[in-house]
Amino acid sequence: MISDDQKHYYLDLNSMKELPESHAWLSQADGCLPPCSSDHHLAIVDVPVIDLKEDPNAMKLIGHACKTWGVFQITNHGVPLDLVQEMESAGRNLFSLPIQQKLKAARAPDGGVSGYGVARISSFFPKLMWSEGFTIIGSPNEHARKLWPNRYHNFCDVIEEYKEEMNKLAQELMSLMLGSLGVTMEDVKWAAAGGSQGSTSRPGGALQLNSYPACPDPDRAMGLAAHTDSTLLTILHQNNTSGLQAHKEGTGWVTIPPIPGALVVNVGDLLHILSNGLYPSVLHRAMVNRTQHRFSVAYLYGPPPNVQISPLSKLIDQVHPPLYRAVTWSEYLGTKAKHFNKALSSVRVCAPLNGFADANDHNRVQVG
Ligand code: OGA
Ligand code: NI
């Protein structure tokens, strides 16, 4: 049963004809201030699109994209497109279940991370977001059984296969992202593959499925509020519906348009730390629209949970002191759960020598 307390939390967004106050980020009187879903407020510059297989300069282009944007799109990435489609369909199936059914696989109330629920960053905001999510860490079996008692295998198989492909791609991307800094995977002991899928000594990832139903009042709603990812990198598939935006220093919010077959890659907080601040952990958000249901699947890639992550020694010298102290992924996730967008500055050890703002100082901007 849904308690009264949970009701406003778990509104069935698909059936709402009006935006409830609990989900209204802007009042009508505010007019169309940012966040605004109409594109004329947005800058006309594009996030780089890089052909991973055919472009001989891929490593250089990726390095440049990481430094200037912290996000880019990739084509020719080697992940079978029908697998991506199957993954999207599996997500659609899940979100189209009745709310009572989905709640059987709800995240555990005492801080559980796996399972169905509102955006996990919701607790930091006074208003609710126009989205629902499903987080998969480790095996999806337990939750899938609750959703489809008799036919959960297909869902689980697709998830496992998708995670395996994403893991391979993430390794390759790490190698390119580090490579353009003059660092090899061998320089970073834990980064070189070892152990089996799911082993705690191997870098791995979680899957985050997101659903953004069509919204009766998109200009006053927020799909997923601005945040940075607590990952090394994130690989995102979005269905053929716009909504994802990245924040670029000096430019503002930029829409990352869906390109059929392409995947979006963004730098997360831990790669920002590893790169000693050279790669910004990009602030991003998801907007909603009036007519189309938007889906996304994010692969959240991180190091083995208990390995110390600190600025790479190859990037440190007298002029470039380490800007961050060492943290493990587990410790950092705890810090993030407590301090949200102040987490990165809370592990920062010294101010930049040149007096310029850190690439992540824009995290302090207020949205809405
Ligand atoms: C995320 C995320 C964006 C999107 O899940 O961390 O940023 O477009 N998603 O759904
Ligand atoms: Ni994100």
Tab-separated table of C-alpha atoms and ligand atoms in Angstrom:
chain	number	residue	atom	x	y	z
A	1	MET	CA	0.000	0.000	0.000
A	2	ILE	CA	1.110	3.563	-0.626
A	3	SER	CA	0.934	5.591	2.582
A	4	ASP	CA	-0.479	9.141	2.569
A	5	ASP	CA	3.050	10.362	3.052
A	6	GLN	CA	4.270	8.644	-0.058
A	7	LYS	CA	1.342	9.685	-2.212
A	8	HIS	CA	2.637	13.015	-3.430
A	9	TYR	CA	6.007	11.365	-3.861
A	10	TYR	CA	4.736	8.631	-6.110
A	11	LEU	CA	2.159	10.389	-8.218
A	12	ASP	CA	1.441	8.560	-11.404
A	13	LEU	CA	2.882	11.251	-13.664
A	14	ASN	CA	1.529	9.603	-16.794
A	15	SER	CA	-2.043	10.347	-15.768
A	16	MET	CA	-1.656	13.957	-14.583
A	17	LYS	CA	-3.568	16.582	-16.524
A	18	GLU	CA	-2.106	19.499	-14.607
A	19	LEU	CA	1.199	20.202	-12.919
A	20	PRO	CA	0.689	19.763	-9.156
A	21	GLU	CA	2.256	22.356	-6.835
A	22	SER	CA	4.569	19.660	-5.467
A	23	HIS	CA	6.203	19.534	-8.921
A	24	ALA	CA	6.052	23.240	-9.871
A	25	TRP	CA	9.598	24.635	-9.814
A	26	LEU	CA	8.457	28.029	-11.042
A	27	SER	CA	5.209	29.729	-10.189
A	28	GLN	CA	3.153	31.186	-13.035
A	29	ALA	CA	4.115	34.681	-11.817
A	30	ASP	CA	7.818	33.985	-12.391
A	31	GLY	CA	7.228	33.769	-16.108
A	32	CYS	CA	9.673	31.977	-18.287
A	33	LEU	CA	12.922	32.300	-16.357
A	34	PRO	CA	15.611	29.684	-16.603
A	35	PRO	CA	15.121	26.776	-16.256
A	36	CYS	CA	13.159	27.186	-19.412
A	37	SER	CA	12.642	24.457	-21.926
A	38	SER	CA	12.352	26.710	-24.946
A	39	ASP	CA	15.567	26.735	-26.888
A	40	HIS	CA	15.855	30.441	-27.666
A	41	HIS	CA	17.493	31.037	-24.286
A	42	LEU	CA	20.169	28.548	-25.103
A	43	ALA	CA	23.498	29.131	-26.735
A	44	ILE	CA	24.063	27.950	-30.282
A	45	VAL	CA	27.152	25.838	-29.795
A	46	ASP	CA	27.307	22.108	-29.970
A	47	VAL	CA	28.805	19.492	-27.755
A	48	PRO	CA	31.512	17.698	-29.820
A	49	VAL	CA	30.538	14.520	-31.690
A	50	ILE	CA	33.462	12.100	-32.103
A	51	ASP	CA	33.689	9.042	-34.341
A	52	LEU	CA	35.443	6.539	-32.114
A	53	LYS	CA	36.432	4.051	-34.782
A	54	GLU	CA	37.091	6.043	-37.924
A	55	ASP	CA	38.615	9.257	-36.647
A	56	PRO	CA	42.402	8.930	-36.350
A	57	ASN	CA	42.403	11.928	-34.014
A	58	ALA	CA	39.820	10.481	-31.623
A	59	MET	CA	42.134	10.596	-28.599
A	60	LYS	CA	43.074	14.215	-29.169
A	61	LEU	CA	39.486	15.250	-29.829
A	62	ILE	CA	38.329	13.459	-26.687
A	63	GLY	CA	41.009	15.191	-24.609
A	64	HIS	CA	39.949	18.561	-25.979
A	65	ALA	CA	36.259	17.824	-25.406
A	66	CYS	CA	37.000	16.731	-21.822
A	67	LYS	CA	38.952	19.905	-21.072
A	68	THR	CA	36.555	22.351	-22.660
A	69	TRP	CA	33.179	20.692	-22.039
A	70	GLY	CA	33.450	17.652	-19.828
A	71	VAL	CA	30.951	16.012	-22.167
A	72	PHE	CA	30.818	14.774	-25.770
A	73	GLN	CA	28.909	12.352	-27.981
A	74	ILE	CA	30.392	9.271	-29.630
A	75	THR	CA	29.410	7.425	-32.794
A	76	ASN	CA	30.869	4.163	-34.101
A	77	HIS	CA	31.360	3.026	-30.506
A	78	GLY	CA	30.995	-0.695	-31.165
A	79	VAL	CA	27.952	-1.290	-28.919
A	80	PRO	CA	25.397	-3.190	-31.057
A	81	LEU	CA	22.530	-0.820	-31.789
A	82	ASP	CA	19.925	-3.549	-31.393
A	83	LEU	CA	21.191	-4.160	-27.860
A	84	VAL	CA	20.721	-0.461	-27.102
A	85	GLN	CA	17.192	-0.717	-28.515
A	86	GLU	CA	16.456	-3.812	-26.417
A	87	MET	CA	17.724	-2.002	-23.350
A	88	GLU	CA	15.431	0.933	-24.119
A	89	SER	CA	12.440	-1.393	-24.620
A	90	ALA	CA	13.180	-3.182	-21.351
A	91	GLY	CA	13.145	0.206	-19.611
A	92	ARG	CA	9.911	1.225	-21.346
A	93	ASN	CA	8.289	-2.025	-20.221
A	94	LEU	CA	9.315	-1.413	-16.670
A	95	PHE	CA	8.053	2.153	-16.492
A	96	SER	CA	4.765	1.266	-18.195
A	97	LEU	CA	3.833	-1.096	-15.336
A	98	PRO	CA	1.099	0.175	-12.976
A	99	ILE	CA	2.492	2.287	-10.134
A	100	GLN	CA	1.458	-0.301	-7.507
A	101	GLN	CA	3.498	-2.908	-9.339
A	102	LYS	CA	6.552	-0.679	-9.679
A	103	LEU	CA	6.414	0.089	-5.973
A	104	LYS	CA	6.927	-3.606	-5.241
A	105	ALA	CA	10.493	-2.982	-6.423
A	106	ALA	CA	10.843	0.368	-4.631
A	107	ARG	CA	14.191	1.333	-3.122
A	108	ALA	CA	14.453	0.312	0.520
A	109	PRO	CA	13.280	3.287	2.627
A	110	ASP	CA	16.427	3.306	4.805
A	111	GLY	CA	18.712	4.777	2.185
A	112	GLY	CA	18.520	1.896	-0.311
A	113	VAL	CA	19.993	2.743	-3.688
A	114	SER	CA	18.848	-0.137	-5.932
A	115	GLY	CA	15.293	-0.196	-7.183
A	116	TYR	CA	12.433	2.035	-8.270
A	117	GLY	CA	11.775	5.565	-7.054
A	118	VAL	CA	11.994	9.322	-7.531
A	119	ALA	CA	15.333	10.878	-8.520
A	120	ARG	CA	17.824	10.097	-5.774
A	121	ILE	CA	18.850	13.765	-5.513
A	122	SER	CA	15.242	14.748	-4.694
A	123	SER	CA	15.983	15.176	-0.997
A	124	PHE	CA	18.131	18.237	-1.777
A	125	PHE	CA	15.295	20.136	-3.432
A	126	PRO	CA	12.033	21.573	-2.143
A	127	LYS	CA	10.123	20.449	-5.253
A	128	LEU	CA	9.770	17.053	-6.876
A	129	MET	CA	11.068	16.257	-10.316
A	130	TRP	CA	8.993	15.184	-13.294
A	131	SER	CA	10.636	11.794	-13.609
A	132	GLU	CA	10.908	8.319	-12.185
A	133	GLY	CA	13.971	6.144	-12.003
A	134	PHE	CA	15.179	2.610	-11.557
A	135	THR	CA	18.689	1.967	-10.281
A	136	ILE	CA	20.493	-1.327	-10.807
A	137	ILE	CA	23.582	-2.162	-8.785
A	138	GLY	CA	24.855	-5.700	-9.128
A	139	SER	CA	22.232	-8.242	-10.117
A	140	PRO	CA	18.756	-6.994	-11.096
A	141	ASN	CA	17.239	-10.414	-10.258
A	142	GLU	CA	15.670	-9.661	-6.913
A	143	HIS	CA	13.788	-6.584	-8.090
A	144	ALA	CA	12.920	-8.004	-11.499
A	145	ARG	CA	11.260	-11.031	-9.850
A	146	LYS	CA	8.991	-8.690	-7.931
A	147	LEU	CA	8.040	-6.797	-11.083
A	148	TRP	CA	7.476	-9.816	-13.338
A	149	PRO	CA	7.223	-12.916	-11.123
A	150	ASN	CA	6.949	-15.293	-14.082
A	151	ARG	CA	9.033	-13.695	-16.762
A	152	TYR	CA	11.882	-11.684	-15.352
A	153	HIS	CA	14.668	-13.500	-17.208
A	154	ASN	CA	14.512	-11.484	-20.359
A	155	PHE	CA	14.883	-8.205	-18.465
A	156	CYS	CA	17.844	-9.564	-16.484
A	157	ASP	CA	19.583	-10.946	-19.575
A	158	VAL	CA	19.353	-7.623	-21.383
A	159	ILE	CA	20.678	-5.775	-18.326
A	160	GLU	CA	23.656	-8.119	-17.949
A	161	GLU	CA	24.556	-7.942	-21.603
A	162	TYR	CA	24.212	-4.161	-21.715
A	163	LYS	CA	26.372	-3.748	-18.604
A	164	GLU	CA	29.080	-5.974	-20.067
A	165	GLU	CA	29.167	-3.947	-23.313
A	166	MET	CA	29.178	-0.675	-21.380
A	167	ASN	CA	32.016	-1.894	-19.180
A	168	LYS	CA	34.149	-2.638	-22.247
A	169	LEU	CA	33.366	0.736	-23.780
A	170	ALA	CA	34.056	2.549	-20.505
A	171	GLN	CA	37.513	0.908	-20.309
A	172	GLU	CA	38.261	2.052	-23.821
A	173	LEU	CA	37.076	5.582	-23.084
A	174	MET	CA	39.143	5.741	-19.884
A	175	SER	CA	42.178	4.710	-21.877
A	176	LEU	CA	41.548	7.529	-24.386
A	177	MET	CA	40.662	10.128	-21.757
A	178	LEU	CA	43.788	9.335	-19.716
A	179	GLY	CA	45.873	8.840	-22.853
A	180	SER	CA	45.317	12.399	-23.953
A	181	LEU	CA	46.765	13.489	-20.584
A	182	GLY	CA	49.886	11.420	-21.276
A	183	VAL	CA	48.836	8.742	-18.788
A	184	THR	CA	48.521	5.066	-19.674
A	185	MET	CA	46.167	2.526	-18.127
A	186	GLU	CA	49.260	0.781	-16.712
A	187	ASP	CA	50.081	3.971	-14.769
A	188	VAL	CA	46.775	3.532	-12.957
A	189	LYS	CA	46.961	0.072	-11.453
A	190	TRP	CA	43.269	-0.460	-10.743
A	191	ALA	CA	42.218	0.832	-14.182
A	192	ALA	CA	43.716	-2.097	-16.091
A	193	ALA	CA	41.094	-4.840	-16.313
A	194	GLY	CA	41.429	-7.703	-13.852
A	195	GLY	CA	38.933	-9.901	-12.062
A	196	SER	CA	35.558	-10.892	-13.401
A	197	GLN	CA	32.428	-8.810	-14.004
A	198	GLY	CA	31.022	-7.784	-10.631
A	199	SER	CA	34.283	-8.448	-8.781
A	200	THR	CA	35.156	-5.722	-6.260
A	201	SER	CA	38.701	-5.446	-7.592
A	202	ARG	CA	37.571	-4.452	-11.042
A	203	PRO	CA	36.213	-1.072	-12.135
A	204	GLY	CA	32.492	-1.440	-12.676
A	205	GLY	CA	29.235	0.294	-12.920
A	206	ALA	CA	25.609	0.754	-12.066
A	207	LEU	CA	22.726	1.332	-14.452
A	208	GLN	CA	20.269	4.165	-14.009
A	209	LEU	CA	17.065	4.008	-16.064
A	210	ASN	CA	15.183	7.298	-16.258
A	211	SER	CA	11.658	8.007	-17.483
A	212	TYR	CA	10.325	11.502	-18.157
A	213	PRO	CA	6.633	11.361	-19.058
A	214	ALA	CA	5.106	14.083	-21.239
A	215	CYS	CA	4.359	17.020	-18.947
A	216	PRO	CA	1.280	19.307	-19.007
A	217	ASP	CA	3.357	22.380	-18.027
A	218	PRO	CA	6.983	21.759	-19.033
A	219	ASP	CA	8.212	25.340	-18.520
A	220	ARG	CA	7.491	25.141	-14.805
A	221	ALA	CA	8.724	21.582	-14.296
A	222	MET	CA	12.160	19.979	-13.961
A	223	GLY	CA	12.942	16.474	-15.199
A	224	LEU	CA	16.188	16.003	-13.333
A	225	ALA	CA	17.763	18.945	-11.511
A	226	ALA	CA	21.306	20.115	-12.231
A	227	HIS	CA	23.961	17.826	-10.804
A	228	THR	CA	27.332	16.313	-11.525
A	229	ASP	CA	27.794	12.534	-11.538
A	230	SER	CA	29.761	10.821	-8.753
A	231	THR	CA	31.487	8.616	-11.323
A	232	LEU	CA	34.690	8.442	-13.310
A	233	LEU	CA	32.562	8.737	-16.408
A	234	THR	CA	28.953	8.193	-17.419
A	235	ILE	CA	27.718	6.773	-20.733
A	236	LEU	CA	24.152	7.770	-21.574
A	237	HIS	CA	21.674	6.598	-24.171
A	238	GLN	CA	18.682	8.888	-24.701
A	239	ASN	CA	15.690	8.012	-26.840
A	240	ASN	CA	14.871	10.246	-29.764
A	241	THR	CA	13.636	13.101	-27.555
A	242	SER	CA	15.558	16.225	-26.486
A	243	GLY	CA	15.872	17.185	-22.852
A	244	LEU	CA	19.461	16.692	-21.747
A	245	GLN	CA	21.403	19.911	-21.188
A	246	ALA	CA	24.989	20.535	-20.128
A	247	HIS	CA	26.339	23.686	-18.524
A	248	LYS	CA	29.382	25.203	-20.171
A	249	GLU	CA	31.462	27.807	-18.406
A	250	GLY	CA	31.008	31.178	-20.117
A	251	THR	CA	28.213	29.911	-22.382
A	252	GLY	CA	25.393	28.623	-20.211
A	253	TRP	CA	23.023	25.719	-20.782
A	254	VAL	CA	23.434	23.820	-24.012
A	255	THR	CA	21.062	21.120	-25.263
A	256	ILE	CA	22.684	17.809	-26.174
A	257	PRO	CA	20.485	16.668	-29.054
A	258	PRO	CA	19.753	12.972	-29.477
A	259	ILE	CA	21.643	11.550	-32.460
A	260	PRO	CA	20.384	8.106	-33.501
A	261	GLY	CA	23.013	5.516	-32.572
A	262	ALA	CA	25.227	7.932	-30.647
A	263	LEU	CA	25.987	7.791	-26.926
A	264	VAL	CA	26.684	10.732	-24.627
A	265	VAL	CA	29.807	10.506	-22.459
A	266	ASN	CA	30.418	12.814	-19.528
A	267	VAL	CA	33.224	13.337	-17.058
A	268	GLY	CA	32.265	12.604	-13.448
A	269	ASP	CA	33.621	13.906	-10.138
A	270	LEU	CA	36.220	11.137	-9.756
A	271	LEU	CA	37.805	11.748	-13.147
A	272	HIS	CA	37.859	15.435	-12.267
A	273	ILE	CA	39.881	14.467	-9.171
A	274	LEU	CA	42.166	12.059	-11.094
A	275	SER	CA	42.854	14.726	-13.720
A	276	ASN	CA	43.676	17.184	-10.930
A	277	GLY	CA	40.921	19.488	-12.109
A	278	LEU	CA	41.920	19.486	-15.806
A	279	TYR	CA	38.663	17.798	-16.825
A	280	PRO	CA	35.563	19.521	-15.459
A	281	SER	CA	32.874	17.292	-14.011
A	282	VAL	CA	30.109	18.733	-16.146
A	283	LEU	CA	26.948	20.075	-14.554
A	284	HIS	CA	23.922	18.692	-16.397
A	285	ARG	CA	20.142	18.422	-16.099
A	286	ALA	CA	17.130	17.026	-17.947
A	287	MET	CA	14.186	19.120	-19.103
A	288	VAL	CA	10.763	17.748	-20.005
A	289	ASN	CA	8.306	18.487	-22.798
A	290	ARG	CA	4.587	18.581	-23.424
A	291	THR	CA	4.121	15.774	-25.925
A	292	GLN	CA	6.849	13.182	-25.828
A	293	HIS	CA	7.810	10.603	-23.273
A	294	ARG	CA	11.570	10.692	-22.826
A	295	PHE	CA	13.758	7.778	-21.662
A	296	SER	CA	17.397	7.513	-20.858
A	297	VAL	CA	19.766	4.809	-19.680
A	298	ALA	CA	22.907	5.924	-17.870
A	299	TYR	CA	25.850	3.615	-17.191
A	300	LEU	CA	27.592	4.997	-14.120
A	301	TYR	CA	31.202	3.848	-14.257
A	302	GLY	CA	33.540	3.984	-11.287
A	303	PRO	CA	36.707	2.448	-9.818
A	304	PRO	CA	36.762	-0.539	-7.471
A	305	PRO	CA	34.867	0.829	-4.433
A	306	ASN	CA	37.731	0.750	-1.933
A	307	VAL	CA	40.648	1.979	-4.019
A	308	GLN	CA	42.042	5.410	-3.124
A	309	ILE	CA	41.476	7.904	-5.941
A	310	SER	CA	43.731	10.957	-5.998
A	311	PRO	CA	45.227	13.289	-8.617
A	312	LEU	CA	47.492	11.268	-10.956
A	313	SER	CA	51.140	11.601	-9.969
A	314	LYS	CA	52.144	12.271	-13.594
A	315	LEU	CA	50.090	15.474	-13.466
A	316	ILE	CA	51.631	16.734	-10.247
A	317	ASP	CA	54.741	18.886	-9.959
A	318	GLN	CA	55.833	22.007	-8.095
A	319	VAL	CA	53.661	24.268	-10.202
A	320	HIS	CA	50.740	21.851	-10.149
A	321	PRO	CA	50.164	20.683	-6.593
A	322	PRO	CA	47.430	18.132	-5.987
A	323	LEU	CA	44.094	19.941	-5.676
A	324	TYR	CA	42.203	17.063	-4.070
A	325	ARG	CA	42.881	14.626	-1.290
A	326	ALA	CA	42.558	10.880	-1.806
A	327	VAL	CA	39.062	9.385	-1.496
A	328	THR	CA	37.576	5.977	-2.229
A	329	TRP	CA	34.447	5.754	-4.375
A	330	SER	CA	32.485	4.458	-1.366
A	331	GLU	CA	33.642	7.333	0.795
A	332	TYR	CA	32.870	9.842	-1.933
A	333	LEU	CA	29.349	8.476	-2.464
A	334	GLY	CA	28.749	8.987	1.261
A	335	THR	CA	30.023	12.572	1.039
A	336	LYS	CA	27.862	13.221	-2.004
A	337	ALA	CA	24.776	11.812	-0.294
A	338	LYS	CA	25.356	14.310	2.498
A	339	HIS	CA	26.706	17.398	0.751
A	340	PHE	CA	25.427	16.944	-2.837
A	341	ASN	CA	27.001	19.617	-5.048
A	342	LYS	CA	29.414	20.765	-2.323
A	343	ALA	CA	30.982	17.275	-2.192
A	344	LEU	CA	33.787	18.008	-4.649
A	345	SER	CA	34.873	21.187	-2.895
A	346	SER	CA	34.734	19.345	0.432
A	347	VAL	CA	37.565	17.035	-0.709
A	348	ARG	CA	39.568	19.886	-2.178
A	349	VAL	CA	42.849	20.587	-0.433
A	350	CYS	CA	44.237	23.789	-1.843
A	351	ALA	CA	43.232	26.836	-3.789
A	352	PRO	CA	44.499	27.121	-7.374
A	353	LEU	CA	47.818	28.965	-7.559
A	354	ASN	CA	46.779	31.250	-10.381
A	355	GLY	CA	43.763	32.506	-8.526
A	356	PHE	CA	41.355	31.422	-11.255
A	357	ALA	CA	38.162	29.727	-10.263
A	358	ASP	CA	38.180	25.978	-10.356
A	359	ALA	CA	36.311	24.465	-13.266
A	360	ASN	CA	33.770	23.190	-10.784
A	361	ASP	CA	32.985	26.396	-9.000
A	362	HIS	CA	29.988	26.753	-11.281
A	363	ASN	CA	28.454	23.919	-9.238
A	364	ARG	CA	27.472	26.541	-6.750
A	365	VAL	CA	25.064	28.230	-9.146
A	366	GLN	CA	21.500	28.026	-8.009
A	367	VAL	CA	19.070	26.583	-10.465
A	368	GLY	CA	15.509	27.781	-10.525
B	1	OGA	C1	21.683	10.787	-14.701
B	1	OGA	C2	21.431	11.829	-15.728
B	1	OGA	C3	20.257	12.585	-17.679
B	1	OGA	C4	19.139	12.171	-18.569
B	1	OGA	O1	20.943	9.774	-14.695
B	1	OGA	O2	22.622	10.988	-13.901
B	1	OGA	O3	22.080	12.833	-15.698
B	1	OGA	O4	19.071	12.699	-19.671
B	1	OGA	N1	20.476	11.623	-16.648
B	1	OGA	O5	18.317	11.354	-18.153
B	2	NI	NI	23.778	12.651	-14.390
